[in-house]
Amino acid sequence: MQMTVTVYAVGGGQMAEAILRAALKKEVIDPSSTTVTDIAEQRVEYLREKYGFDTQAELDKKKLTTADIILLGIRPQDNWKETIAQIGATQTKAQVISIIAGVTLAQLQKASESKLALTRIIPNTLTDTGYGYSGAALGGEADRELVTPFLESFGKVDFIPEEQIDIYTGYAVCGPNYVYNFYIALTNAGVLSGLSRKQANAVALENLKGAAEFLELTGKHAYELLDINNSAGGVGIAAQHAIDASDFAAGIQNAVLAAVKRTTELGKKDE
Ligand SMILES: NC(=O)c1ccc[n+]([C@@H]2O[C@H](COP(=O)([O-])OP(=O)(O)OC[C@H]3O[C@@H](n4cnc5c(N)ncnc54)[C@H](OP(=O)(O)O)[C@@H]3O)[C@@H](O)[C@H]2O)c1
């Protein structure tokens, strides 16, 4: 049986809940040794009733000190400076993982007024599936081995330099959005061609899953798989010609660049 980690979540909002739910499912955390503090009373009650977490209306200094991991799940517009200062004052040796968008490791360290073991992450939003990459930037005092089991309990993790966090947000974490858009476009194409909505949806989903699995299974680049599918003068190459003549690729690339740009803009507002 694997060892569980003791987690203290400061802020029990949507993202913290999704992370804890996945960690529970993977049995990396245990409800009775997981503490959540949220300033919203209703949230605290909901999390206690639904998951059996130990919930505290105010920060519990002793539990912050004994936790293996402190998950900072509040938002950039919340009073994160005051919160991190309170955590810093406990002199905790816990690994502190921040999901506060746009707030840098240097800003967190400065506001903590102490040497916390900080990791800044941008969590993926496919936590319930086990798929999806979170980007994690380790601070100087952080311990990669200690944070990895927890980070891997809600998907895959890519340890990246902090400068890549915005790119990761726009490309990887917003990634499912691009796929949903592609899925919608494809299913509409099926309906346009004469299939029922139900047929079109089912076929597109199966092709999405199958193509992803085939890419992984073969280890081939998608260009090579297209080459196999597109025979001389055939059906596939006719579709390929139409795709190549459209702004399909540029549309997706522009969407990613817009997401990265917006992430950077939002981060600058909070400096
Ligand atoms: N949701 C996503 O899909 C997603 C994805 C990636 C990253 N993120 C990032 O994750 C962070 C959290 O987002 P979220 O969507 O989970 O937001 P959220 O649902 O609004 O959660 C934040 C929670 O923290 C509480 N809170 C605020 N200040 C607090 C304090 N000092 N002590 C304890 N609790 C406090 C809030 O209470 P009140 O509501 O009463 O203020 C709220 O319940 C953000 O930086 C966000 O950008 C979110």
PDB file of C-alpha atoms and ligand atoms in Angstrom:
ATOM      1  CA  MET A   1       0.000   0.000   0.000  1.00  0.00           C
ATOM      2  CA  GLN A   2       1.352   3.419  -0.931  1.00  0.00           C
ATOM      3  CA  MET A   3       1.908   6.104   1.703  1.00  0.00           C
ATOM      4  CA  THR A   4      -0.559   8.970   1.725  1.00  0.00           C
ATOM      5  CA  VAL A   5       0.535  12.590   1.989  1.00  0.00           C
ATOM      6  CA  THR A   6      -0.898  15.064   4.477  1.00  0.00           C
ATOM      7  CA  VAL A   7      -2.328  18.011   2.562  1.00  0.00           C
ATOM      8  CA  TYR A   8      -3.527  21.386   3.800  1.00  0.00           C
ATOM      9  CA  ALA A   9      -5.523  23.241   1.148  1.00  0.00           C
ATOM     10  CA  VAL A  10      -5.771  26.976   1.694  1.00  0.00           C
ATOM     11  CA  GLY A  11      -8.751  27.967  -0.451  1.00  0.00           C
ATOM     12  CA  GLY A  12     -11.225  25.227  -1.305  1.00  0.00           C
ATOM     13  CA  GLY A  13     -12.560  26.529  -4.617  1.00  0.00           C
ATOM     14  CA  GLN A  14     -13.284  24.761  -7.906  1.00  0.00           C
ATOM     15  CA  MET A  15      -9.691  23.953  -8.799  1.00  0.00           C
ATOM     16  CA  ALA A  16      -8.594  22.887  -5.310  1.00  0.00           C
ATOM     17  CA  GLU A  17     -11.640  20.617  -5.100  1.00  0.00           C
ATOM     18  CA  ALA A  18     -10.885  19.034  -8.505  1.00  0.00           C
ATOM     19  CA  ILE A  19      -7.264  18.407  -7.453  1.00  0.00           C
ATOM     20  CA  LEU A  20      -8.214  16.908  -4.081  1.00  0.00           C
ATOM     21  CA  ARG A  21     -10.943  14.757  -5.654  1.00  0.00           C
ATOM     22  CA  ALA A  22      -8.414  13.213  -8.067  1.00  0.00           C
ATOM     23  CA  ALA A  23      -5.835  12.720  -5.287  1.00  0.00           C
ATOM     24  CA  LEU A  24      -8.490  10.955  -3.197  1.00  0.00           C
ATOM     25  CA  LYS A  25      -9.397   8.667  -6.089  1.00  0.00           C
ATOM     26  CA  LYS A  26      -5.716   7.749  -6.530  1.00  0.00           C
ATOM     27  CA  GLU A  27      -5.484   7.232  -2.750  1.00  0.00           C
ATOM     28  CA  VAL A  28      -2.564   9.640  -2.509  1.00  0.00           C
ATOM     29  CA  ILE A  29      -4.457  11.531   0.195  1.00  0.00           C
ATOM     30  CA  ASP A  30      -6.790  10.395   2.920  1.00  0.00           C
ATOM     31  CA  PRO A  31      -9.869  12.493   3.876  1.00  0.00           C
ATOM     32  CA  SER A  32      -9.116  12.491   7.606  1.00  0.00           C
ATOM     33  CA  SER A  33      -5.567  13.820   7.117  1.00  0.00           C
ATOM     34  CA  THR A  34      -6.609  16.445   4.565  1.00  0.00           C
ATOM     35  CA  THR A  35      -7.402  19.897   5.893  1.00  0.00           C
ATOM     36  CA  VAL A  36      -9.180  22.657   3.992  1.00  0.00           C
ATOM     37  CA  THR A  37      -9.586  26.277   5.008  1.00  0.00           C
ATOM     38  CA  ASP A  38     -11.836  28.529   2.970  1.00  0.00           C
ATOM     39  CA  ILE A  39     -13.206  31.927   3.946  1.00  0.00           C
ATOM     40  CA  ALA A  40     -16.589  30.932   2.509  1.00  0.00           C
ATOM     41  CA  GLU A  41     -18.502  29.084   5.240  1.00  0.00           C
ATOM     42  CA  GLN A  42     -20.756  27.283   2.748  1.00  0.00           C
ATOM     43  CA  ARG A  43     -17.740  25.949   0.876  1.00  0.00           C
ATOM     44  CA  VAL A  44     -16.212  24.573   4.075  1.00  0.00           C
ATOM     45  CA  GLU A  45     -19.466  22.797   4.956  1.00  0.00           C
ATOM     46  CA  TYR A  46     -19.854  21.385   1.454  1.00  0.00           C
ATOM     47  CA  LEU A  47     -16.297  20.004   1.393  1.00  0.00           C
ATOM     48  CA  ARG A  48     -16.654  18.437   4.835  1.00  0.00           C
ATOM     49  CA  GLU A  49     -19.974  16.798   3.989  1.00  0.00           C
ATOM     50  CA  LYS A  50     -19.045  15.604   0.511  1.00  0.00           C
ATOM     51  CA  TYR A  51     -15.492  14.305   1.132  1.00  0.00           C
ATOM     52  CA  GLY A  52     -15.087  14.058   4.893  1.00  0.00           C
ATOM     53  CA  PHE A  53     -12.170  16.512   4.939  1.00  0.00           C
ATOM     54  CA  ASP A  54     -11.105  18.124   8.161  1.00  0.00           C
ATOM     55  CA  THR A  55     -12.250  21.690   7.527  1.00  0.00           C
ATOM     56  CA  GLN A  56     -11.183  24.793   9.407  1.00  0.00           C
ATOM     57  CA  ALA A  57     -12.728  28.244   9.101  1.00  0.00           C
ATOM     58  CA  GLU A  58      -9.375  29.856  10.022  1.00  0.00           C
ATOM     59  CA  LEU A  59      -5.795  28.820   9.280  1.00  0.00           C
ATOM     60  CA  ASP A  60      -4.644  26.205  11.795  1.00  0.00           C
ATOM     61  CA  LYS A  61      -0.974  26.925  12.585  1.00  0.00           C
ATOM     62  CA  LYS A  62      -0.203  23.464  13.955  1.00  0.00           C
ATOM     63  CA  LYS A  63      -1.662  21.685  10.931  1.00  0.00           C
ATOM     64  CA  LEU A  64       0.166  24.019   8.555  1.00  0.00           C
ATOM     65  CA  THR A  65       3.388  23.065  10.328  1.00  0.00           C
ATOM     66  CA  THR A  66       2.806  19.318  10.210  1.00  0.00           C
ATOM     67  CA  ALA A  67       1.441  19.116   6.647  1.00  0.00           C
ATOM     68  CA  ASP A  68       3.575  17.489   3.920  1.00  0.00           C
ATOM     69  CA  ILE A  69       1.995  19.723   1.315  1.00  0.00           C
ATOM     70  CA  ILE A  70       0.220  23.072   1.491  1.00  0.00           C
ATOM     71  CA  LEU A  71      -1.911  23.750  -1.580  1.00  0.00           C
ATOM     72  CA  LEU A  72      -2.505  27.449  -2.168  1.00  0.00           C
ATOM     73  CA  GLY A  73      -5.830  27.422  -4.010  1.00  0.00           C
ATOM     74  CA  ILE A  74      -6.849  31.062  -3.786  1.00  0.00           C
ATOM     75  CA  ARG A  75      -7.101  33.594  -6.629  1.00  0.00           C
ATOM     76  CA  PRO A  76      -4.816  36.474  -7.594  1.00  0.00           C
ATOM     77  CA  GLN A  77      -7.517  38.972  -6.555  1.00  0.00           C
ATOM     78  CA  ASP A  78      -7.737  37.422  -3.043  1.00  0.00           C
ATOM     79  CA  ASN A  79      -5.493  38.632  -0.249  1.00  0.00           C
ATOM     80  CA  TRP A  80      -2.743  36.127  -1.078  1.00  0.00           C
ATOM     81  CA  LYS A  81       0.045  38.290   0.385  1.00  0.00           C
ATOM     82  CA  GLU A  82      -1.496  38.219   3.852  1.00  0.00           C
ATOM     83  CA  THR A  83      -2.225  34.478   3.522  1.00  0.00           C
ATOM     84  CA  ILE A  84       1.310  33.547   2.476  1.00  0.00           C
ATOM     85  CA  ALA A  85       2.724  35.761   5.229  1.00  0.00           C
ATOM     86  CA  GLN A  86       0.665  33.797   7.770  1.00  0.00           C
ATOM     87  CA  ILE A  87       1.967  30.525   6.334  1.00  0.00           C
ATOM     88  CA  GLY A  88       5.545  31.845   6.346  1.00  0.00           C
ATOM     89  CA  ALA A  89       5.229  32.866   9.998  1.00  0.00           C
ATOM     90  CA  THR A  90       4.633  29.229  10.983  1.00  0.00           C
ATOM     91  CA  GLN A  91       8.152  28.316   9.710  1.00  0.00           C
ATOM     92  CA  THR A  92       6.554  25.237   8.137  1.00  0.00           C
ATOM     93  CA  LYS A  93       8.807  22.777   6.297  1.00  0.00           C
ATOM     94  CA  ALA A  94       5.896  21.701   4.066  1.00  0.00           C
ATOM     95  CA  GLN A  95       6.146  21.811   0.296  1.00  0.00           C
ATOM     96  CA  VAL A  96       3.957  24.789  -0.653  1.00  0.00           C
ATOM     97  CA  ILE A  97       2.284  24.384  -4.054  1.00  0.00           C
ATOM     98  CA  SER A  98       0.686  27.517  -5.469  1.00  0.00           C
ATOM     99  CA  ILE A  99      -1.973  27.531  -8.187  1.00  0.00           C
ATOM    100  CA  ILE A 100      -2.483  31.311  -7.894  1.00  0.00           C
ATOM    101  CA  ALA A 101      -2.494  32.411 -11.528  1.00  0.00           C
ATOM    102  CA  GLY A 102       0.066  35.044 -12.473  1.00  0.00           C
ATOM    103  CA  VAL A 103       1.771  35.228  -9.071  1.00  0.00           C
ATOM    104  CA  THR A 104       5.478  34.413  -9.402  1.00  0.00           C
ATOM    105  CA  LEU A 105       7.720  32.386  -7.116  1.00  0.00           C
ATOM    106  CA  ALA A 106       9.678  35.558  -6.293  1.00  0.00           C
ATOM    107  CA  GLN A 107       6.471  37.422  -5.329  1.00  0.00           C
ATOM    108  CA  LEU A 108       5.354  34.522  -3.123  1.00  0.00           C
ATOM    109  CA  GLN A 109       8.747  34.181  -1.465  1.00  0.00           C
ATOM    110  CA  LYS A 110       8.940  37.910  -0.791  1.00  0.00           C
ATOM    111  CA  ALA A 111       5.445  38.065   0.702  1.00  0.00           C
ATOM    112  CA  SER A 112       6.119  35.017   2.893  1.00  0.00           C
ATOM    113  CA  GLU A 113       8.989  36.817   4.662  1.00  0.00           C
ATOM    114  CA  SER A 114      10.621  33.417   5.159  1.00  0.00           C
ATOM    115  CA  LYS A 115      12.219  30.578   3.195  1.00  0.00           C
ATOM    116  CA  LEU A 116       9.303  28.450   2.088  1.00  0.00           C
ATOM    117  CA  ALA A 117       9.734  25.409  -0.171  1.00  0.00           C
ATOM    118  CA  LEU A 118       7.660  26.806  -3.041  1.00  0.00           C
ATOM    119  CA  THR A 119       6.441  25.231  -6.265  1.00  0.00           C
ATOM    120  CA  ARG A 120       4.288  27.198  -8.687  1.00  0.00           C
ATOM    121  CA  ILE A 121       2.001  25.167 -10.910  1.00  0.00           C
ATOM    122  CA  ILE A 122      -0.556  25.692 -13.584  1.00  0.00           C
ATOM    123  CA  PRO A 123      -2.880  22.741 -13.027  1.00  0.00           C
ATOM    124  CA  ASN A 124      -4.533  20.903 -15.868  1.00  0.00           C
ATOM    125  CA  THR A 125      -8.319  20.824 -15.958  1.00  0.00           C
ATOM    126  CA  LEU A 126      -8.725  17.140 -16.896  1.00  0.00           C
ATOM    127  CA  THR A 127      -7.999  16.056 -13.325  1.00  0.00           C
ATOM    128  CA  ASP A 128     -10.879  13.564 -13.168  1.00  0.00           C
ATOM    129  CA  THR A 129      -9.557  11.637 -16.180  1.00  0.00           C
ATOM    130  CA  GLY A 130      -5.899  11.225 -15.193  1.00  0.00           C
ATOM    131  CA  TYR A 131      -4.949  12.809 -18.534  1.00  0.00           C
ATOM    132  CA  GLY A 132      -3.601  16.288 -19.074  1.00  0.00           C
ATOM    133  CA  TYR A 133      -0.303  17.902 -18.169  1.00  0.00           C
ATOM    134  CA  SER A 134       0.187  20.355 -15.344  1.00  0.00           C
ATOM    135  CA  GLY A 135       3.214  22.642 -15.605  1.00  0.00           C
ATOM    136  CA  ALA A 136       5.307  22.924 -12.433  1.00  0.00           C
ATOM    137  CA  ALA A 137       8.112  25.400 -11.718  1.00  0.00           C
ATOM    138  CA  LEU A 138      10.195  24.499  -8.677  1.00  0.00           C
ATOM    139  CA  GLY A 139      11.492  27.227  -6.389  1.00  0.00           C
ATOM    140  CA  GLY A 140      15.003  27.051  -4.923  1.00  0.00           C
ATOM    141  CA  GLU A 141      13.928  25.300  -1.709  1.00  0.00           C
ATOM    142  CA  ALA A 142      11.387  22.938  -3.308  1.00  0.00           C
ATOM    143  CA  ASP A 143      11.900  19.179  -3.309  1.00  0.00           C
ATOM    144  CA  ARG A 144      10.898  17.574  -6.612  1.00  0.00           C
ATOM    145  CA  GLU A 145      10.698  14.071  -5.143  1.00  0.00           C
ATOM    146  CA  LEU A 146       8.343  15.167  -2.382  1.00  0.00           C
ATOM    147  CA  VAL A 147       5.920  17.047  -4.641  1.00  0.00           C
ATOM    148  CA  THR A 148       5.836  14.548  -7.529  1.00  0.00           C
ATOM    149  CA  PRO A 149       3.441  11.887  -6.102  1.00  0.00           C
ATOM    150  CA  PHE A 150       0.872  14.564  -5.242  1.00  0.00           C
ATOM    151  CA  LEU A 151       1.224  16.366  -8.600  1.00  0.00           C
ATOM    152  CA  GLU A 152       0.932  13.067 -10.474  1.00  0.00           C
ATOM    153  CA  SER A 153      -2.269  12.192  -8.628  1.00  0.00           C
ATOM    154  CA  PHE A 154      -4.193  14.643 -10.827  1.00  0.00           C
ATOM    155  CA  GLY A 155      -2.595  13.988 -14.211  1.00  0.00           C
ATOM    156  CA  LYS A 156       0.848  14.139 -15.710  1.00  0.00           C
ATOM    157  CA  VAL A 157       3.413  16.744 -14.711  1.00  0.00           C
ATOM    158  CA  ASP A 158       6.002  18.609 -16.727  1.00  0.00           C
ATOM    159  CA  PHE A 159       8.685  20.364 -14.672  1.00  0.00           C
ATOM    160  CA  ILE A 160       9.332  23.574 -16.577  1.00  0.00           C
ATOM    161  CA  PRO A 161      11.258  26.812 -16.121  1.00  0.00           C
ATOM    162  CA  GLU A 162       8.970  29.469 -14.645  1.00  0.00           C
ATOM    163  CA  GLU A 163       9.273  31.559 -17.835  1.00  0.00           C
ATOM    164  CA  GLN A 164       7.238  28.856 -19.631  1.00  0.00           C
ATOM    165  CA  ILE A 165       4.256  28.999 -17.269  1.00  0.00           C
ATOM    166  CA  ASP A 166       2.277  31.401 -19.509  1.00  0.00           C
ATOM    167  CA  ILE A 167       2.960  29.316 -22.612  1.00  0.00           C
ATOM    168  CA  TYR A 168       1.891  26.244 -20.680  1.00  0.00           C
ATOM    169  CA  THR A 169      -1.324  27.946 -19.611  1.00  0.00           C
ATOM    170  CA  GLY A 170      -2.282  28.988 -23.149  1.00  0.00           C
ATOM    171  CA  TYR A 171      -1.179  25.791 -24.875  1.00  0.00           C
ATOM    172  CA  ALA A 172      -1.465  22.893 -22.433  1.00  0.00           C
ATOM    173  CA  VAL A 173      -4.061  23.892 -19.848  1.00  0.00           C
ATOM    174  CA  CYS A 174      -6.387  25.520 -22.404  1.00  0.00           C
ATOM    175  CA  GLY A 175      -5.630  22.494 -24.619  1.00  0.00           C
ATOM    176  CA  PRO A 176      -8.949  20.681 -24.098  1.00  0.00           C
ATOM    177  CA  ASN A 177     -10.749  23.802 -25.387  1.00  0.00           C
ATOM    178  CA  TYR A 178      -9.034  23.467 -28.780  1.00  0.00           C
ATOM    179  CA  VAL A 179      -9.992  19.803 -28.879  1.00  0.00           C
ATOM    180  CA  TYR A 180     -13.644  20.590 -27.974  1.00  0.00           C
ATOM    181  CA  ASN A 181     -13.722  23.106 -30.821  1.00  0.00           C
ATOM    182  CA  PHE A 182     -12.273  20.579 -33.249  1.00  0.00           C
ATOM    183  CA  TYR A 183     -14.820  18.004 -32.056  1.00  0.00           C
ATOM    184  CA  ILE A 184     -17.702  20.437 -32.643  1.00  0.00           C
ATOM    185  CA  ALA A 185     -16.424  21.330 -36.120  1.00  0.00           C
ATOM    186  CA  LEU A 186     -16.037  17.662 -37.009  1.00  0.00           C
ATOM    187  CA  THR A 187     -19.432  16.571 -35.700  1.00  0.00           C
ATOM    188  CA  ASN A 188     -21.116  19.433 -37.578  1.00  0.00           C
ATOM    189  CA  ALA A 189     -19.352  18.224 -40.710  1.00  0.00           C
ATOM    190  CA  GLY A 190     -20.860  14.784 -40.169  1.00  0.00           C
ATOM    191  CA  VAL A 191     -24.344  16.260 -39.771  1.00  0.00           C
ATOM    192  CA  LEU A 192     -23.806  18.490 -42.806  1.00  0.00           C
ATOM    193  CA  SER A 193     -22.888  15.403 -44.833  1.00  0.00           C
ATOM    194  CA  GLY A 194     -26.127  13.670 -43.832  1.00  0.00           C
ATOM    195  CA  LEU A 195     -25.434  11.667 -40.650  1.00  0.00           C
ATOM    196  CA  SER A 196     -27.633  12.028 -37.592  1.00  0.00           C
ATOM    197  CA  ARG A 197     -26.231  14.078 -34.686  1.00  0.00           C
ATOM    198  CA  LYS A 198     -25.962  10.900 -32.624  1.00  0.00           C
ATOM    199  CA  GLN A 199     -23.984   9.056 -35.307  1.00  0.00           C
ATOM    200  CA  ALA A 200     -21.739  12.042 -35.985  1.00  0.00           C
ATOM    201  CA  ASN A 201     -20.934  12.523 -32.284  1.00  0.00           C
ATOM    202  CA  ALA A 202     -20.198   8.842 -31.694  1.00  0.00           C
ATOM    203  CA  VAL A 203     -17.950   8.501 -34.748  1.00  0.00           C
ATOM    204  CA  ALA A 204     -16.006  11.692 -33.995  1.00  0.00           C
ATOM    205  CA  LEU A 205     -15.386  10.704 -30.368  1.00  0.00           C
ATOM    206  CA  GLU A 206     -14.192   7.242 -31.369  1.00  0.00           C
ATOM    207  CA  ASN A 207     -11.881   8.715 -34.021  1.00  0.00           C
ATOM    208  CA  LEU A 208     -10.476  11.247 -31.547  1.00  0.00           C
ATOM    209  CA  LYS A 209      -9.702   8.555 -28.971  1.00  0.00           C
ATOM    210  CA  GLY A 210      -8.434   6.074 -31.570  1.00  0.00           C
ATOM    211  CA  ALA A 211      -6.211   8.581 -33.379  1.00  0.00           C
ATOM    212  CA  ALA A 212      -4.680   9.715 -30.071  1.00  0.00           C
ATOM    213  CA  GLU A 213      -4.047   6.128 -29.033  1.00  0.00           C
ATOM    214  CA  PHE A 214      -2.598   5.256 -32.447  1.00  0.00           C
ATOM    215  CA  LEU A 215      -0.184   8.194 -32.306  1.00  0.00           C
ATOM    216  CA  GLU A 216       0.979   6.977 -28.912  1.00  0.00           C
ATOM    217  CA  LEU A 217       1.102   3.313 -29.914  1.00  0.00           C
ATOM    218  CA  THR A 218       3.089   3.808 -33.127  1.00  0.00           C
ATOM    219  CA  GLY A 219       5.290   6.643 -31.862  1.00  0.00           C
ATOM    220  CA  LYS A 220       5.046   8.032 -35.413  1.00  0.00           C
ATOM    221  CA  HIS A 221       4.590  11.675 -36.286  1.00  0.00           C
ATOM    222  CA  ALA A 222       1.091  12.520 -37.548  1.00  0.00           C
ATOM    223  CA  TYR A 223       2.608  13.417 -40.971  1.00  0.00           C
ATOM    224  CA  GLU A 224       3.683   9.775 -41.361  1.00  0.00           C
ATOM    225  CA  LEU A 225       0.211   8.480 -40.461  1.00  0.00           C
ATOM    226  CA  LEU A 226      -1.352  10.894 -42.969  1.00  0.00           C
ATOM    227  CA  ASP A 227       1.023   9.588 -45.596  1.00  0.00           C
ATOM    228  CA  ILE A 228      -0.241   6.052 -45.008  1.00  0.00           C
ATOM    229  CA  ASN A 229      -3.911   7.145 -45.119  1.00  0.00           C
ATOM    230  CA  ASN A 230      -3.650   9.471 -48.142  1.00  0.00           C
ATOM    231  CA  SER A 231      -3.185   7.225 -51.184  1.00  0.00           C
ATOM    232  CA  ALA A 232      -2.476   8.532 -54.691  1.00  0.00           C
ATOM    233  CA  GLY A 233      -5.411  10.401 -56.197  1.00  0.00           C
ATOM    234  CA  GLY A 234      -7.636   9.106 -53.387  1.00  0.00           C
ATOM    235  CA  VAL A 235     -10.294  10.351 -51.014  1.00  0.00           C
ATOM    236  CA  GLY A 236      -7.918  11.291 -48.159  1.00  0.00           C
ATOM    237  CA  ILE A 237      -5.656  13.496 -50.261  1.00  0.00           C
ATOM    238  CA  ALA A 238      -8.714  15.328 -51.656  1.00  0.00           C
ATOM    239  CA  ALA A 239      -9.700  16.230 -48.083  1.00  0.00           C
ATOM    240  CA  GLN A 240      -6.067  17.095 -47.322  1.00  0.00           C
ATOM    241  CA  HIS A 241      -6.028  19.555 -50.215  1.00  0.00           C
ATOM    242  CA  ALA A 242      -9.136  21.304 -48.837  1.00  0.00           C
ATOM    243  CA  ILE A 243      -7.567  21.499 -45.349  1.00  0.00           C
ATOM    244  CA  ASP A 244      -4.296  22.838 -46.747  1.00  0.00           C
ATOM    245  CA  ALA A 245      -6.179  25.519 -48.707  1.00  0.00           C
ATOM    246  CA  SER A 246      -8.007  26.688 -45.554  1.00  0.00           C
ATOM    247  CA  ASP A 247      -6.896  28.656 -42.491  1.00  0.00           C
ATOM    248  CA  PHE A 248      -7.462  25.586 -40.281  1.00  0.00           C
ATOM    249  CA  ALA A 249      -3.887  25.415 -38.927  1.00  0.00           C
ATOM    250  CA  ALA A 250      -3.506  29.195 -38.614  1.00  0.00           C
ATOM    251  CA  GLY A 251      -6.831  29.393 -36.733  1.00  0.00           C
ATOM    252  CA  ILE A 252      -5.629  26.999 -34.043  1.00  0.00           C
ATOM    253  CA  GLN A 253      -2.177  28.563 -33.857  1.00  0.00           C
ATOM    254  CA  ASN A 254      -3.656  32.054 -33.524  1.00  0.00           C
ATOM    255  CA  ALA A 255      -5.967  30.825 -30.748  1.00  0.00           C
ATOM    256  CA  VAL A 256      -3.002  29.447 -28.771  1.00  0.00           C
ATOM    257  CA  LEU A 257      -0.995  32.637 -29.269  1.00  0.00           C
ATOM    258  CA  ALA A 258      -3.999  34.725 -28.133  1.00  0.00           C
ATOM    259  CA  ALA A 259      -4.361  32.577 -24.997  1.00  0.00           C
ATOM    260  CA  VAL A 260      -0.653  32.904 -24.138  1.00  0.00           C
ATOM    261  CA  LYS A 261      -0.810  36.683 -24.712  1.00  0.00           C
ATOM    262  CA  ARG A 262      -3.886  37.037 -22.495  1.00  0.00           C
ATOM    263  CA  THR A 263      -2.286  34.997 -19.703  1.00  0.00           C
ATOM    264  CA  THR A 264       0.741  37.293 -19.757  1.00  0.00           C
ATOM    265  CA  GLU A 265      -1.483  40.415 -19.749  1.00  0.00           C
ATOM    266  CA  LEU A 266      -3.460  39.145 -16.729  1.00  0.00           C
ATOM    267  CA  GLY A 267      -0.238  38.334 -14.859  1.00  0.00           C
ATOM    268  CA  LYS A 268       1.100  41.863 -15.477  1.00  0.00           C
ATOM    269  CA  LYS A 269      -2.072  43.432 -14.014  1.00  0.00           C
ATOM    270  CA  ASP A 270      -1.326  41.766 -10.650  1.00  0.00           C
ATOM    271  CA  GLU A 271       2.322  42.864 -10.411  1.00  0.00           C
TER     272      GLU A 271
HETATM  273  N1  LIG B   1     -10.871  26.793 -12.310  1.00  0.00           N
HETATM  274  C1  LIG B   1      -9.976  26.404 -13.204  1.00  0.00           C
HETATM  275  O1  LIG B   1     -10.286  25.688 -14.145  1.00  0.00           O
HETATM  276  C2  LIG B   1      -8.513  26.786 -13.046  1.00  0.00           C
HETATM  277  C3  LIG B   1      -7.564  26.192 -13.895  1.00  0.00           C
HETATM  278  C4  LIG B   1      -6.221  26.492 -13.723  1.00  0.00           C
HETATM  279  C5  LIG B   1      -5.844  27.412 -12.763  1.00  0.00           C
HETATM  280  N2  LIG B   1      -6.768  27.995 -11.970  1.00  0.00           N
HETATM  281  C6  LIG B   1      -6.308  28.965 -10.962  1.00  0.00           C
HETATM  282  O2  LIG B   1      -6.534  28.447  -9.679  1.00  0.00           O
HETATM  283  C7  LIG B   1      -6.763  29.520  -8.758  1.00  0.00           C
HETATM  284  C8  LIG B   1      -8.061  29.247  -7.997  1.00  0.00           C
HETATM  285  O3  LIG B   1      -9.119  29.259  -8.962  1.00  0.00           O
HETATM  286  P1  LIG B   1     -10.539  28.584  -8.722  1.00  0.00           P
HETATM  287  O4  LIG B   1     -11.203  28.485 -10.039  1.00  0.00           O
HETATM  288  O5  LIG B   1     -10.401  27.358  -7.906  1.00  0.00           O
HETATM  289  O6  LIG B   1     -11.220  29.763  -7.881  1.00  0.00           O
HETATM  290  P2  LIG B   1     -12.417  29.711  -6.814  1.00  0.00           P
HETATM  291  O7  LIG B   1     -13.314  28.557  -7.108  1.00  0.00           O
HETATM  292  O8  LIG B   1     -13.012  31.058  -6.737  1.00  0.00           O
HETATM  293  O9  LIG B   1     -11.630  29.357  -5.470  1.00  0.00           O
HETATM  294  C9  LIG B   1     -10.969  30.232  -4.624  1.00  0.00           C
HETATM  295  C10 LIG B   1     -11.514  29.986  -3.197  1.00  0.00           C
HETATM  296  O10 LIG B   1     -10.612  30.496  -2.228  1.00  0.00           O
HETATM  297  C11 LIG B   1     -11.373  31.204  -1.237  1.00  0.00           C
HETATM  298  N3  LIG B   1     -10.493  32.176  -0.560  1.00  0.00           N
HETATM  299  C12 LIG B   1     -10.159  33.413  -0.960  1.00  0.00           C
HETATM  300  N4  LIG B   1      -9.261  33.973  -0.102  1.00  0.00           N
HETATM  301  C13 LIG B   1      -9.014  33.045   0.854  1.00  0.00           C
HETATM  302  C14 LIG B   1      -8.190  33.007   2.014  1.00  0.00           C
HETATM  303  N5  LIG B   1      -7.427  34.036   2.358  1.00  0.00           N
HETATM  304  N6  LIG B   1      -8.173  31.886   2.777  1.00  0.00           N
HETATM  305  C15 LIG B   1      -8.930  30.831   2.437  1.00  0.00           C
HETATM  306  N7  LIG B   1      -9.753  30.811   1.373  1.00  0.00           N
HETATM  307  C16 LIG B   1      -9.792  31.895   0.565  1.00  0.00           C
HETATM  308  C17 LIG B   1     -12.513  31.808  -2.028  1.00  0.00           C
HETATM  309  O11 LIG B   1     -13.570  32.185  -1.184  1.00  0.00           O
HETATM  310  P3  LIG B   1     -14.576  33.387  -1.690  1.00  0.00           P
HETATM  311  O12 LIG B   1     -15.210  32.905  -2.944  1.00  0.00           O
HETATM  312  O13 LIG B   1     -15.544  33.540  -0.536  1.00  0.00           O
HETATM  313  O14 LIG B   1     -13.721  34.592  -1.916  1.00  0.00           O
HETATM  314  C18 LIG B   1     -12.866  30.656  -2.968  1.00  0.00           C
HETATM  315  O15 LIG B   1     -13.750  29.743  -2.356  1.00  0.00           O
HETATM  316  C19 LIG B   1      -6.817  30.808  -9.592  1.00  0.00           C
HETATM  317  O16 LIG B   1      -5.581  31.471  -9.531  1.00  0.00           O
HETATM  318  C20 LIG B   1      -7.093  30.271 -10.977  1.00  0.00           C
HETATM  319  O17 LIG B   1      -6.630  31.126 -11.993  1.00  0.00           O
HETATM  320  C21 LIG B   1      -8.099  27.690 -12.085  1.00  0.00           C
END
